[in-house]
Structures are given as C-alpha cells and as structure tokens.
XYZ file of C-alpha atoms in Angstrom:
709
model
C 80.539 -26.658 -18.757
C 78.586 -23.510 -19.468
C 75.466 -25.542 -20.262
C 75.890 -27.467 -17.042
C 76.082 -24.191 -15.093
C 72.928 -22.900 -16.680
C 71.128 -26.121 -15.860
C 72.225 -25.921 -12.211
C 71.194 -22.277 -11.931
C 67.832 -22.988 -13.519
C 67.264 -25.923 -11.188
C 68.066 -23.907 -8.069
C 65.758 -21.107 -9.249
C 62.971 -23.640 -9.765
C 63.495 -24.997 -6.281
C 63.424 -21.507 -4.768
C 60.290 -20.614 -6.752
C 58.448 -23.708 -5.565
C 59.470 -23.043 -1.980
C 58.194 -19.482 -2.249
C 54.929 -20.700 -3.682
C 54.518 -23.118 -0.807
C 55.153 -20.332 1.698
C 52.681 -18.072 -0.098
C 49.959 -20.727 -0.038
C 47.063 -19.748 2.272
C 47.206 -21.194 5.732
C 44.191 -22.845 7.307
C 41.896 -25.702 6.542
C 41.546 -25.062 2.809
C 43.655 -27.033 0.334
C 45.415 -25.198 -2.501
C 43.115 -26.827 -5.035
C 39.883 -25.502 -3.360
C 39.116 -21.788 -3.447
C 38.420 -20.413 -0.004
C 35.187 -18.711 0.927
C 36.971 -15.344 1.057
C 38.659 -15.865 -2.280
C 35.473 -17.076 -3.952
C 33.420 -14.124 -2.757
C 36.199 -11.699 -3.635
C 36.306 -13.130 -7.136
C 32.541 -12.686 -7.456
C 32.728 -9.060 -6.275
C 35.585 -8.424 -8.682
C 33.247 -9.296 -11.529
C 30.264 -7.364 -10.079
C 30.024 -5.169 -6.966
C 26.810 -7.003 -5.964
C 26.821 -10.744 -5.370
C 23.498 -12.452 -4.655
C 23.747 -16.097 -3.663
C 21.985 -18.682 -5.780
C 20.989 -20.594 -2.614
C 18.024 -18.391 -1.592
C 16.131 -17.682 -4.839
C 12.723 -17.756 -3.169
C 13.585 -14.876 -0.857
C 16.260 -13.031 -2.883
C 16.475 -14.020 -6.554
C 19.822 -13.446 -8.268
C 17.973 -11.346 -10.847
C 17.433 -8.639 -8.188
C 21.150 -7.771 -8.140
C 20.618 -4.662 -10.349
C 18.150 -3.308 -7.772
C 20.804 -3.584 -5.045
C 23.309 -1.898 -7.373
C 20.960 1.049 -7.970
C 20.554 1.602 -4.245
C 24.301 1.275 -3.671
C 25.051 4.046 -6.172
C 23.122 6.502 -3.985
C 25.814 6.243 -1.302
C 28.432 8.000 -3.437
C 31.281 5.643 -2.504
C 32.366 2.285 -3.947
C 30.009 -0.249 -2.387
C 30.281 -4.036 -2.399
C 27.189 -5.965 -1.391
C 26.963 -9.670 -0.570
C 23.612 -11.404 -0.043
C 24.200 -14.898 1.346
C 22.329 -17.434 3.472
C 22.703 -16.619 7.139
C 24.585 -19.890 7.687
C 27.366 -18.608 5.415
C 28.313 -15.894 7.917
C 28.378 -17.970 11.061
C 28.768 -15.804 14.138
C 31.257 -13.341 12.626
C 29.896 -11.408 9.670
C 32.416 -8.612 10.304
C 35.235 -11.136 10.006
C 33.884 -12.323 6.673
C 33.813 -8.736 5.394
C 37.395 -8.216 6.520
C 38.561 -11.426 4.837
C 36.797 -10.574 1.572
C 38.272 -7.070 1.612
C 41.775 -8.500 2.130
C 41.337 -10.771 -0.909
C 39.680 -8.110 -3.064
C 42.027 -5.310 -2.054
C 39.660 -2.471 -2.959
C 38.575 0.414 -0.788
C 34.880 1.093 -0.247
C 31.846 0.140 1.829
C 31.342 -3.604 2.299
C 27.810 -4.725 3.223
C 26.767 -8.215 4.324
C 23.079 -9.134 3.952
C 21.335 -12.419 4.597
C 17.846 -13.760 4.183
C 17.265 -12.527 7.769
C 18.311 -8.917 7.169
C 21.414 -6.772 7.572
C 24.358 -8.651 9.105
C 27.179 -6.100 9.008
C 28.614 -3.096 7.151
C 32.210 -1.853 7.243
C 34.113 0.908 5.480
C 37.666 0.384 4.223
C 39.586 3.400 2.996
C 36.505 5.637 2.562
C 34.724 8.073 4.838
C 30.985 7.455 5.120
C 29.614 8.962 8.356
C 26.691 7.229 10.033
C 27.439 3.712 8.752
C 27.522 2.049 12.180
C 24.436 3.974 13.365
C 22.591 3.036 10.183
C 23.325 -0.634 10.873
C 21.913 -0.329 14.407
C 18.892 1.639 13.223
C 18.104 -0.904 10.508
C 18.347 -3.786 12.966
C 15.995 -2.123 15.458
C 13.578 -0.320 13.151
C 12.922 -2.686 10.275
C 10.008 -5.121 10.704
C 10.749 -8.797 11.053
C 9.368 -9.626 7.595
C 11.312 -7.012 5.642
C 13.190 -8.504 2.695
C 16.947 -7.964 2.260
C 16.286 -5.560 -0.604
C 13.978 -3.464 1.588
C 16.458 -3.564 4.466
C 19.283 -2.386 2.206
C 17.119 0.395 0.778
C 16.310 1.523 4.309
C 19.990 1.363 5.276
C 20.890 3.605 2.333
C 18.144 6.084 3.256
C 19.395 6.321 6.837
C 23.021 6.818 5.775
C 22.126 9.522 3.234
C 19.694 11.296 5.588
C 22.433 12.871 7.681
C 20.524 11.926 10.851
C 21.749 8.385 11.300
C 22.747 8.795 14.959
C 19.463 10.439 15.979
C 17.404 7.841 14.163
C 19.421 5.028 15.700
C 18.813 6.354 19.224
C 15.099 6.709 18.545
C 14.869 3.194 17.121
C 16.782 1.752 20.077
C 14.501 3.537 22.583
C 11.383 2.372 20.735
C 12.693 -1.191 20.710
C 13.326 -1.093 24.455
C 9.805 0.197 25.061
C 8.266 -2.573 22.962
C 10.294 -5.282 24.683
C 10.088 -8.629 22.953
C 7.202 -7.611 20.767
C 8.261 -7.561 17.114
C 5.566 -5.063 16.230
C 3.524 -5.080 13.044
C 4.941 -6.644 9.935
C 5.764 -4.813 6.738
C 3.892 -7.224 4.488
C 0.522 -8.877 4.560
C 0.807 -12.583 5.252
C -1.786 -15.309 4.836
C -3.018 -15.007 8.421
C -3.469 -11.263 8.110
C -5.272 -11.699 4.785
C -7.698 -14.088 6.493
C -8.315 -11.411 9.129
C -8.871 -8.821 6.397
C -11.341 -11.114 4.651
C -13.191 -11.711 7.915
C -13.459 -7.992 8.707
C -14.499 -7.225 5.134
C -17.258 -9.839 5.340
C -18.565 -8.265 8.542
C -18.508 -4.781 7.016
C -19.947 -5.709 3.606
C -23.073 -7.260 5.113
C -23.200 -5.932 8.672
C -23.024 -2.189 7.953
C -25.620 -2.041 5.122
C -27.963 -4.353 7.017
C -27.635 -2.246 10.165
C -28.364 0.919 8.183
C -31.347 -0.738 6.499
C -32.857 -2.012 9.744
C -32.349 1.262 11.614
C -33.707 3.292 8.670
C -36.804 1.121 8.294
C -37.356 1.295 12.046
C -37.046 5.081 12.051
C -39.364 5.463 9.058
C -41.885 3.091 10.597
C -41.874 5.098 13.821
C -42.327 8.224 11.747
C -45.292 6.624 9.986
C -46.772 5.787 13.366
C -46.362 9.360 14.539
C -47.827 10.749 11.341
C -50.715 8.307 11.478
C -51.299 9.286 15.071
C -51.196 12.946 14.144
C -53.592 12.290 11.261
C -55.930 10.252 13.441
C -54.868 6.833 12.196
C -53.679 4.184 14.519
C -54.571 6.218 17.655
C -57.131 6.004 20.385
C -59.524 8.943 20.530
C -62.103 9.346 23.278
C -65.625 8.866 21.964
C -68.103 11.208 23.607
C -71.304 9.663 24.921
C -72.550 12.776 26.645
C -71.702 14.621 29.783
C -72.650 13.142 33.067
C -75.895 14.622 34.070
C -77.794 14.819 30.782
C -78.542 13.219 27.437
C -77.346 14.873 24.248
C -79.688 14.556 21.447
C -79.950 11.989 18.881
C -78.367 11.182 15.597
C -78.567 13.770 12.834
C -75.789 15.368 10.809
C -75.189 19.036 10.373
C -74.513 20.637 7.085
C -70.807 20.295 7.609
C -71.061 16.512 7.713
C -70.632 16.174 11.454
C -72.779 13.584 13.118
C -74.852 14.790 16.024
C -76.865 12.919 18.542
C -74.474 11.066 20.786
C -76.182 8.936 23.389
C -75.594 9.555 27.041
C -72.992 7.459 28.749
C -69.449 7.634 29.862
C -66.392 8.471 27.763
C -64.391 5.504 26.531
C -61.520 4.745 24.135
C -61.898 2.560 21.058
C -58.833 0.602 20.012
C -58.037 0.947 16.339
C -55.593 -0.603 13.902
C -52.051 0.713 13.488
C -50.483 2.041 10.281
C -49.847 -1.472 8.934
C -46.660 -3.097 7.633
C -43.945 -1.066 5.962
C -44.965 -0.528 2.323
C -43.043 -2.642 -0.166
C -42.839 0.234 -2.610
C -40.676 2.133 -0.127
C -38.776 -0.916 1.083
C -37.401 -1.859 -2.354
C -35.501 1.451 -2.848
C -34.063 1.112 0.647
C -32.880 -2.400 -0.129
C -31.346 -1.187 -3.375
C -29.558 1.565 -1.465
C -28.244 -0.996 1.026
C -26.955 -3.109 -1.874
C -25.191 -0.076 -3.335
C -23.654 0.683 0.063
C -22.481 -2.910 0.321
C -20.853 -2.630 -3.083
C -19.126 0.605 -2.119
C -17.774 -0.984 1.053
C -16.517 -3.982 -0.912
C -14.846 -1.713 -3.464
C -13.238 0.390 -0.727
C -11.973 -2.724 1.032
C -10.444 -3.987 -2.214
C -8.590 -0.685 -2.569
C -7.408 -0.612 1.042
C -6.429 -4.291 1.243
C -4.806 -4.308 -2.191
C -1.764 -6.478 -1.466
C -1.437 -9.445 -3.799
C 1.842 -10.887 -2.501
C 3.456 -11.185 0.915
C 6.908 -10.035 -0.217
C 8.484 -7.097 -2.000
C 7.250 -8.258 -5.387
C 10.464 -10.054 -6.432
C 9.798 -13.106 -8.580
C 12.564 -15.585 -9.310
C 13.167 -16.523 -12.917
C 13.689 -20.058 -14.196
C 17.419 -19.318 -14.359
C 17.383 -18.238 -10.704
C 15.733 -21.494 -9.671
C 18.195 -23.767 -11.471
C 21.440 -21.831 -10.877
C 22.554 -23.773 -7.807
C 21.542 -27.127 -9.269
C 23.717 -26.412 -12.319
C 26.615 -25.288 -10.100
C 26.511 -28.339 -7.801
C 26.009 -30.764 -10.690
C 28.953 -29.314 -12.582
C 31.125 -29.582 -9.466
C 30.191 -33.232 -8.845
C 31.007 -34.131 -12.441
C 34.580 -32.968 -11.820
C 34.965 -34.193 -8.236
C 32.860 -36.637 -6.151
C 33.465 -34.349 -3.142
C 31.843 -30.950 -3.661
C 32.335 -28.150 -1.122
C 30.057 -25.144 -1.326
C 32.371 -22.156 -1.909
C 29.924 -19.713 -0.266
C 29.947 -21.641 3.030
C 32.699 -21.904 5.607
C 34.414 -25.225 5.055
C 34.705 -27.440 8.132
C 36.944 -30.007 6.430
C 40.661 -29.422 6.502
C 42.957 -30.405 3.673
C 43.847 -33.801 5.142
C 40.195 -34.714 5.654
C 39.308 -33.756 2.109
C 42.194 -35.738 0.668
C 41.257 -38.803 2.723
C 37.614 -38.566 1.678
C 38.519 -38.237 -1.998
C 40.812 -41.251 -1.753
C 38.148 -43.375 -0.097
C 35.519 -42.305 -2.634
C 37.807 -43.496 -5.444
C 38.464 -46.836 -3.680
C 34.775 -47.731 -3.173
C 33.326 -50.240 -5.608
C 29.986 -48.367 -5.592
C 29.492 -44.800 -6.838
C 29.160 -42.312 -3.965
C 29.153 -38.496 -4.182
C 29.286 -36.040 -1.292
C 27.963 -32.473 -1.498
C 28.769 -30.276 1.503
C 26.266 -27.450 1.227
C 23.301 -26.143 3.227
C 19.658 -26.614 2.248
C 17.916 -23.448 3.509
C 14.095 -23.220 3.319
C 14.356 -20.532 0.641
C 16.388 -22.600 -1.809
C 14.998 -23.939 -5.079
C 13.836 -27.175 -3.422
C 12.116 -25.443 -0.510
C 14.542 -27.060 1.954
C 13.863 -30.609 0.724
C 17.029 -32.727 0.527
C 15.177 -35.452 -1.391
C 14.060 -32.998 -4.065
C 17.539 -31.457 -4.259
C 19.016 -34.934 -4.715
C 16.563 -35.747 -7.510
C 17.335 -32.536 -9.356
C 21.096 -33.087 -9.068
C 20.706 -36.732 -10.108
C 18.743 -35.692 -13.179
C 21.563 -33.308 -14.140
C 24.326 -35.848 -13.504
C 22.516 -38.589 -15.467
C 24.205 -41.333 -13.492
C 23.322 -43.416 -10.472
C 25.104 -42.946 -7.146
C 24.589 -42.880 -3.422
C 24.177 -39.170 -2.753
C 25.370 -37.784 0.572
C 24.407 -34.231 1.592
C 26.288 -32.697 4.522
C 25.382 -29.326 5.998
C 28.666 -27.545 6.801
C 27.000 -25.237 9.310
C 25.208 -27.867 11.419
C 27.056 -31.086 10.631
C 23.841 -32.832 9.629
C 24.135 -35.658 7.088
C 21.359 -37.054 4.887
C 21.465 -39.909 2.374
C 19.504 -40.358 -0.833
C 20.280 -43.644 -2.522
C 20.198 -43.616 -6.318
C 22.699 -46.511 -6.512
C 21.280 -49.875 -7.616
C 23.995 -51.754 -5.708
C 23.728 -50.405 -2.153
C 21.209 -51.609 0.419
C 20.606 -48.339 2.257
C 18.566 -50.046 5.011
C 21.901 -51.283 6.362
C 23.069 -47.688 6.671
C 19.881 -46.555 8.363
C 20.243 -49.155 11.146
C 23.883 -48.393 11.974
C 25.034 -48.032 15.601
C 24.365 -44.834 17.448
C 28.003 -43.726 17.363
C 27.255 -42.474 13.846
C 24.634 -39.845 14.607
C 25.195 -37.660 11.536
C 24.861 -34.574 13.771
C 27.071 -32.562 16.054
C 29.511 -29.625 15.930
C 30.507 -29.451 12.284
C 34.048 -28.197 12.972
C 34.852 -31.229 15.124
C 32.799 -34.139 13.805
C 31.721 -33.658 10.187
C 34.936 -35.073 8.707
C 34.956 -38.009 11.123
C 31.292 -38.762 10.504
C 31.726 -38.737 6.747
C 34.718 -41.039 7.063
C 32.714 -43.444 9.248
C 29.835 -43.267 6.798
C 32.088 -44.382 3.949
C 33.262 -47.269 6.144
C 29.685 -48.467 6.567
C 29.033 -47.976 2.849
C 32.016 -50.224 2.117
C 30.579 -52.857 4.474
C 26.990 -52.532 3.293
C 25.542 -55.611 1.564
C 25.275 -55.258 -2.161
C 21.738 -55.383 -3.464
C 20.904 -57.842 -6.209
C 18.281 -55.594 -7.747
C 18.564 -51.873 -7.341
C 15.793 -49.733 -5.977
C 14.804 -46.142 -6.319
C 13.854 -43.614 -3.632
C 10.269 -42.471 -3.504
C 9.470 -39.685 -5.880
C 9.604 -36.510 -3.742
C 6.685 -34.110 -3.971
C 7.362 -31.018 -6.057
C 8.312 -27.835 -4.282
C 5.819 -25.038 -4.017
C 5.804 -22.600 -6.873
C 7.772 -19.560 -5.635
C 5.263 -17.140 -7.120
C 2.195 -18.927 -5.787
C 3.946 -19.380 -2.437
C 4.099 -15.606 -2.014
C 0.678 -14.952 -3.529
C -2.098 -14.021 -1.128
C -5.600 -15.516 -1.336
C -8.342 -13.280 -2.659
C -9.930 -10.796 -0.291
C -13.410 -12.242 -0.873
C -12.421 -15.832 -0.162
C -11.571 -17.829 2.946
C -13.027 -16.184 6.041
C -15.116 -13.725 4.022
C -18.274 -15.873 4.264
C -17.929 -16.481 8.046
C -17.476 -12.731 8.374
C -20.769 -12.168 6.560
C -22.503 -14.530 8.987
C -21.071 -12.641 11.948
C -22.008 -9.368 10.220
C -25.636 -10.498 10.109
C -25.683 -11.142 13.850
C -23.822 -7.889 14.469
C -26.432 -5.972 12.450
C -29.206 -7.486 14.578
C -27.317 -6.568 17.722
C -26.753 -2.991 16.544
C -30.404 -2.650 15.603
C -31.491 -3.932 19.014
C -29.142 -1.540 20.795
C -30.321 1.428 18.710
C -33.982 0.596 19.283
C -33.409 0.126 23.014
C -31.418 3.355 23.281
C -34.094 5.247 21.393
C -36.781 3.890 23.702
C -34.766 4.881 26.775
C -34.179 8.376 25.400
C -37.858 8.821 24.598
C -38.789 7.755 28.093
C -36.287 10.143 29.649
C -37.511 12.984 27.428
C -41.115 12.286 28.379
C -40.220 12.335 32.041
C -38.496 15.685 31.707
C -41.174 17.190 29.457
C -43.408 19.672 31.326
C -46.799 18.206 32.083
C -50.059 19.791 31.005
C -51.942 21.754 33.633
C -53.404 19.412 36.132
C -53.780 19.009 39.774
C -51.971 21.515 41.732
C -51.369 23.799 38.809
C -48.688 21.858 36.969
C -46.236 23.581 34.690
C -47.657 25.361 31.661
C -47.965 23.171 28.551
C -46.387 23.909 25.175
C -48.351 26.692 23.475
C -46.951 28.001 20.179
C -48.592 31.085 18.784
C -48.504 29.646 15.206
C -49.044 25.905 15.608
C -48.786 23.618 12.603
C -51.498 21.172 11.670
C -49.266 18.210 12.609
C -48.561 19.730 16.015
C -52.255 20.302 16.632
C -53.133 16.705 15.695
C -50.406 15.226 17.849
C -51.167 17.477 20.810
C -54.899 16.859 20.563
C -54.352 13.125 20.740
C -51.959 13.393 23.688
C -54.101 15.813 25.694
C -57.318 13.874 25.138
C -55.568 10.653 26.198
C -54.336 12.437 29.315
C -57.825 13.783 30.142
C -59.391 10.343 29.673
C -56.801 8.747 31.932
C -57.335 11.465 34.531
C -61.097 10.923 34.517
C -60.665 7.173 34.952
C -58.160 7.499 37.775
C -59.439 10.589 39.514
C -60.273 9.952 43.167
C -63.797 11.390 43.682
C -63.328 15.040 42.595
C -66.077 17.563 43.349
C -69.210 16.946 41.356
C -69.004 20.332 39.649
C -65.396 19.740 38.577
C -66.199 16.267 37.300
C -69.181 17.547 35.317
C -67.080 20.282 33.710
C -64.315 17.784 32.784
C -66.834 15.409 31.139
C -68.411 18.271 29.230
C -64.974 19.338 27.974
C -64.227 15.781 26.846
C -67.556 15.414 25.064
C -67.201 18.771 23.333
C -63.650 17.970 22.214
C -64.836 14.629 20.813
C -67.538 16.428 18.826
C -64.868 18.660 17.310
C -62.403 15.989 16.168
C -64.362 12.723 16.046
C -67.623 13.493 14.373
C -67.792 9.983 12.848
C -67.578 8.327 16.281
C -64.961 5.857 15.004
C -62.410 6.550 17.701
C -60.087 8.375 15.283
C -59.257 11.978 14.683
C -61.194 12.954 11.592
C -59.047 13.258 8.483
C -60.734 16.575 7.630
C -60.290 18.064 11.094
C -59.066 21.622 10.598
C -56.733 23.792 12.650
C -59.613 25.654 14.377
C -61.376 22.475 15.539
C -58.121 20.859 16.663
C -57.045 23.959 18.580
C -60.443 24.138 20.288
C -60.194 20.437 21.226
C -56.770 21.041 22.760
C -58.113 23.984 24.782
C -61.040 21.925 26.041
C -58.861 18.918 26.939
C -56.511 21.096 28.944
C -59.383 22.891 30.628
C -60.890 19.503 31.608
C -57.654 18.410 33.265
C -57.433 21.731 35.062
C -60.996 21.268 36.300
C -60.053 17.956 37.925
C -56.988 19.346 39.645
C -57.904 22.959 40.317
C -61.642 23.538 39.862
C -61.552 27.252 40.662
C -59.071 27.925 37.854
C -60.953 26.011 35.169
C -63.648 28.542 34.401
C -61.716 30.659 31.880
C -58.615 30.497 29.680
C -56.172 33.123 28.436
C -57.881 35.237 25.789
C -54.600 36.054 23.937
C -53.677 32.447 23.387
C -56.178 29.911 24.748
C -53.493 27.239 24.466
C -51.813 28.867 27.460
C -54.468 27.294 29.644
C -56.224 28.595 32.743
C -56.569 32.321 33.316
C -56.108 33.270 36.984
C -55.945 37.003 36.410
C -57.678 39.662 34.358
C -56.102 42.490 32.434
C -57.584 45.620 30.953
C -57.343 45.628 27.184
C -58.204 48.453 24.766
C -59.386 47.241 21.336
C -57.431 48.299 18.259
C -60.542 49.979 16.753
C -60.632 52.458 19.590
C -63.545 50.956 21.466
C -63.955 51.048 25.240
C -61.411 49.179 27.340
C -62.387 45.742 28.580
C -61.184 43.470 31.356
C -60.304 40.081 29.838
C -58.887 36.885 31.382
C -55.156 36.259 30.942
C -52.659 33.699 32.143
C -49.961 34.681 34.593
C -47.334 35.089 31.868
C -49.491 37.325 29.671
C -50.407 39.450 32.657
C -46.746 40.309 33.172
C -45.853 40.563 29.494
C -48.665 40.212 26.956
C -47.741 37.446 24.571
C -48.606 37.182 20.880
C -52.164 36.378 19.880
C -52.801 32.812 18.723
C -52.857 32.618 14.945
C -54.245 29.712 12.951
C -54.673 28.747 9.361
C -58.248 28.620 8.134
C -59.818 25.205 7.685
C -60.662 25.931 4.051
C -56.978 26.369 3.125
C -56.169 22.724 3.820
C -53.720 23.769 6.506
C -51.529 25.600 3.994
C -52.951 29.125 4.050
C -51.693 32.168 5.889
C -51.927 32.536 9.653
C -54.683 34.866 10.935
C -55.834 35.732 14.479
C -58.005 32.945 15.815
C -60.775 35.412 16.746
C -61.396 36.136 13.059
C -62.025 32.515 12.137
C -65.491 30.912 12.212
C -66.325 28.467 14.946
C -66.855 28.391 18.710
C -63.156 29.041 19.437
C -63.420 32.693 18.362
C -65.671 33.467 21.351
C -62.702 32.973 23.697
C -61.252 36.182 22.321
C -64.171 38.029 23.928
C -63.464 36.454 27.309
C -66.215 33.833 27.433
C -65.755 30.969 29.899
C -65.243 27.257 29.375
C -68.840 26.404 30.266
C -70.083 28.760 27.580
C -67.577 27.273 25.104
C -68.850 23.732 25.656
C -72.447 24.931 25.156
C -71.432 26.764 21.978
C -69.792 23.600 20.631
C -72.907 21.527 21.274
C -75.075 24.125 19.644
C -72.662 24.382 16.705
C -73.100 20.686 16.048
C -76.789 20.652 16.870
C -76.465 18.533 19.994
C -78.962 19.414 22.734
C-alpha cells in the first residue's frame, strides 16, 4: 500500500512538472526543439560580449571581434555588441536588443551593428549619458562607406567625449544642409583611384613640361634681348652720309674703325637672330624637368597611399568557411535548417509539416532557410553556396535555399533522380517570392508537392560549375596609382602643358605691349616726355637703348612729313654720326667692341636727331650735366670746381631747377667693368658736350674723329 502511494504521488508530480514545462515553453512561432533568435544570440553573448556573424566575412570578419571588444572596454560599463546582417534585424533593431537582454539577463549597454552601420544602442541597468545622442550623431556624421568597426569606434569616441548632444545637433544640422548628398566617402574606392591616377598623370607630365617650355621660352627671349644689346640679331642703321654732302672714302683709323662711307640715305640691314636654343643648355633643363616629374610622382604616391578600400580587415580562411561548416553540420542532423541569426518566418506547425514531407519524399531534398548577403563567403552567389555545402555534405540532394527576410526561393539540383526542368516550368501560382511571414511556408510546401510529382530522371545531371567568388583581399585591393587612367592623364597633361605655354606667351606679349604703350617716349615732336637717363648707365642698358633710339630715329626719318630742310639735315647728320660710333664695320650690327663712351654718344645723337624733326629750335644743344637728358632749352651759370670764371652752359629744364648728377661712364679700356668717372674726363667727342658745344659741332667732331670728311 505504501509503495502504491509513492507511485501515485510520483506520477502526479511528473504530470505537474510536465504541465509546468509546457506552460514555461516560449510562445510564438518557434518550436521547442529550435532555439529562437533571441536565445541563440543571448547564448553567443554569454560566451563572449562581442558576437560577429559568420554571414558577412567580407565586410566584417569574425576575427575582428577582439577589436570591437577593445573599443567597448573604453566605455567603462558592461557592453554587449552584436554585428549581424541587416536582414537579421528587420525593422525593429531596438526590439531585438530588448529580446536578447531578456534572455541574457545582464545589465549593460547593448549595441546592434550591421554591415550598413549602427542600428541601435540601448542601456539596461547602467547609466551612460549621451548614448542616444551618440547613435544619432553616428548615423548623421559617418560617411556612407564607413565599416561597422569604424562606426563603433566613432560611437565610442562620441559617448566618451562628454559632448554627445552638441555633436549630434551639429551633425543633424550639417546633414540637413547637405540634403540628399552623402558627402565624401571615408575610403578610396576604385572609381576614386582612377581619378587619382588620371590627375597624377596630368601632373607628372603636364607640370614639368609646362615649366620646361616656359623656362626655355623665357631664356630664349633673354638671349634675344642680350643679343640685341650686344648688337646681334638687331637692325642697326647704316650711315651712307648726310643729305647734302659726300663723306670720304674707305680707310680705317688706328682704332680699327672704317671710314669713308658713301653718300646716300640711311637704311636698315636685316640680320640673323640668335639662333636655336643651344643643346648644351637644353639638356640640363630637361634633366631638371625629369627630376621634377619624379618628385611629383613620389609626392603623389605619398598622398594617394591607400592600398585597400576598407579599414584593412582581412578575413582568414576560418572566417570564410565558418558559415559553410555551420550550415553543413545543421543539414546533416536535419534536412530543414533554419538560420538561428535570422528571424524565423515558419511557425512550429509549418516546420513539422515540412520535416514530415521531406522524410516522405523518395528523393533527397534539403532546405536551408538563410539569407545570402553580398558580403558572405560566396559573394551572394546561391549556386556557389550550394556547391560548397554539397562538398561538405558529400551526398547528392535537391538543395532548396529560402531567404527568410524576402521569401525568395532558389533551387540547385544535385540529385541524380529529379528533372529540375519540370520545377522551373511550374505554374505562376508558385512564384517563390512574396511576404516571407505569410507565404514562405506555403511556397515551400507547394514546392515539395511539385518535387513529389516531378518526373524521375533516368540519368542524373549536375549543375554548371559556378565561377569562383572574388578573393576578399583582392576585392578590397585598389589598383596601382600609376596604372589605369595614368597614361590618359599623361596625354591630357601634354596638351595642358601646350595650352599653359600658349597662355603664358600670350600674356607676356600683352603685358609687354601694355608696358611699351605706357613707357614715356623719347623726345620727339612737340617735346615729348623726357626719356630714361640714368647717371650711371650699364653697358647692357647703353646697348639696348642705342638700338631702340636709332630704330626710332630711322622710323621717324622715313615717316616724317616734309620737315624743314635744316631740321632734316641735322637729323641725318646725327644718324650718320651715331652709325660711325657703333657700326664701324657697316654690317648693320652694333659692334661687339663698342664701349660705353661711343654708345652713350650714339644715344645722345639719336635723341637729338628725333628732337630736330619734332622741335628744330630745341635740337641745337643738350644738357651739359647729363647729355642723356636730351635737349637744353635753358642756360645756367656754372662755376668750375677749380675756381675758374663762371660760365653759362646749356641745361635741361629739370637741371635748371635742381642740378642733377653728372653723367658718369666706365672707360672703354676697362671692358665695361671699371669704375665710373665723369664723362667729360673720358677721351672721345662726347667729352666736348661738357663744355657746352652744340649738336652740329658734335657731329663734325665725330666725323673728324673717324677721319670722315
């Protein structure tokens, strides 16, 4: 009797225990034998506070979990981080966090990340100010191509900064100002690398070539100016005698100057220019341009130094096969595999019915309900995923892949007994797509019905071998900076260099023309503005000015409209005398050995000749202090330094008001490098101007000096 009582009591306790277990079983679509998404994720976080899904190894490898853990420790509170495909969250990431927290039962900060960024963050039982603002700031401020690890690092920085609210407001305002524009990315992608290569090609060739062309042009112009100043490549009037008399015939004086120029009119003899740019000087310039090109290339390689388009994470071989191993192991135990990281859209009754039908089929069929995101190990290829799972299972079967988030269904037939063409041509009521919560179970059930009806093949076939997925490392690797569009950039750089050179040359020509227009003219008709007249002119200045003034006098003589005979005679005599001084060889060039005294005298005569054509009365004398000043319209009393009697000497208007410095020249024997001395102490006809002689006397003195009568 006692044993019977114990048996009854034990039986009733067993019944009550089973009833309690049934009541404690989780409600909802998940069967007791299948762990729920919440329970699965809670179990993963119980083992490690950071869970990285094995479904997105290309974007977030599982091996990066320690990096997330290091960032989480900076927050100072228990932190649980989940990195899942975005499809695993659905539209309610906060709800997923709440469900996981309920299963885990631990206080702390719960963070949900996906391959698209930060989904949600919630605190449970801890105080962490700024969490909500940090979520908003990270959503608004982080670039579109930021990786989950970079987003989480930024989130931690905002929370720990103590300025989460202020930064969130600033990010929100900046986002509203930008509108729909995502702004610049955080990483260099392939398109941007092509742009960098193109710009680098333009710079590497365009900039050095532009510098080379502009430099050669500037040096060539300088050579022209120097040749002109030295008498080369210029046009010098050749004296043939003043109108009104012959001038001797053809002997040379002791100084090597040819005398005896036949009577005639003044003319200009065209001469050759300075010639092409010397190769000896061009080669160093080209070498310098090559060095500059190398420096630009090196600088570009340092500036555009990105080698990958991500954060540098590289999945390991274990990362790439983790999901394949998990799915294969699940299908070995059960022909219906439900991804525990995804929200299941099959209730318990649907799963039981599907399992029963799978067992009743006379052909092997397996169903895997899991997503195939682009960042998975197969690169989003269902065919490649099926091959990898088939290779792990080592048995033939019709493989059905159902996406629990979209309801999409795809078939890969590895069964030798099923004619899958029958399944492809089924009626349109089996679309394999639609709201997963409402139709996935029904569609899978209908699919198994068609599989049961499908004709059995006599000889089995195999699906086409799928192409291999891209290597995850090479997929993120960027092409070299000096590849791709680098060569087209060099071509454009060549054209750009030509354009820059043309613009520089044109601008320089315009500036020179404007400067010439604004430059004061030499004395001419009507008493033009006073010409430049330094008191210590250099040899180069004297050569250049002599050429310019003689050209101007020649042009004035050729274009002058019937000036008085006396004025015209004086102008021709000035031109002839100036030609004797600087062109003794009658070759139309300024003599290479022309000294400062002869050049200065030629300048004085050329200016006096122009004055004679425009203002004959003012052309008789020049300023005795500095003959380069031009015509003397006044006289001033001057007392010599040796105490001699005072004399009245011609002066220009400026020297009459304030006596200017006396013209000083270097002696001809010093090669233009000696000390400056007053021009009146130097040998030659020019010194007589210091005593107040007139222009007519100066021209006669020049002819006598050279033995021309």
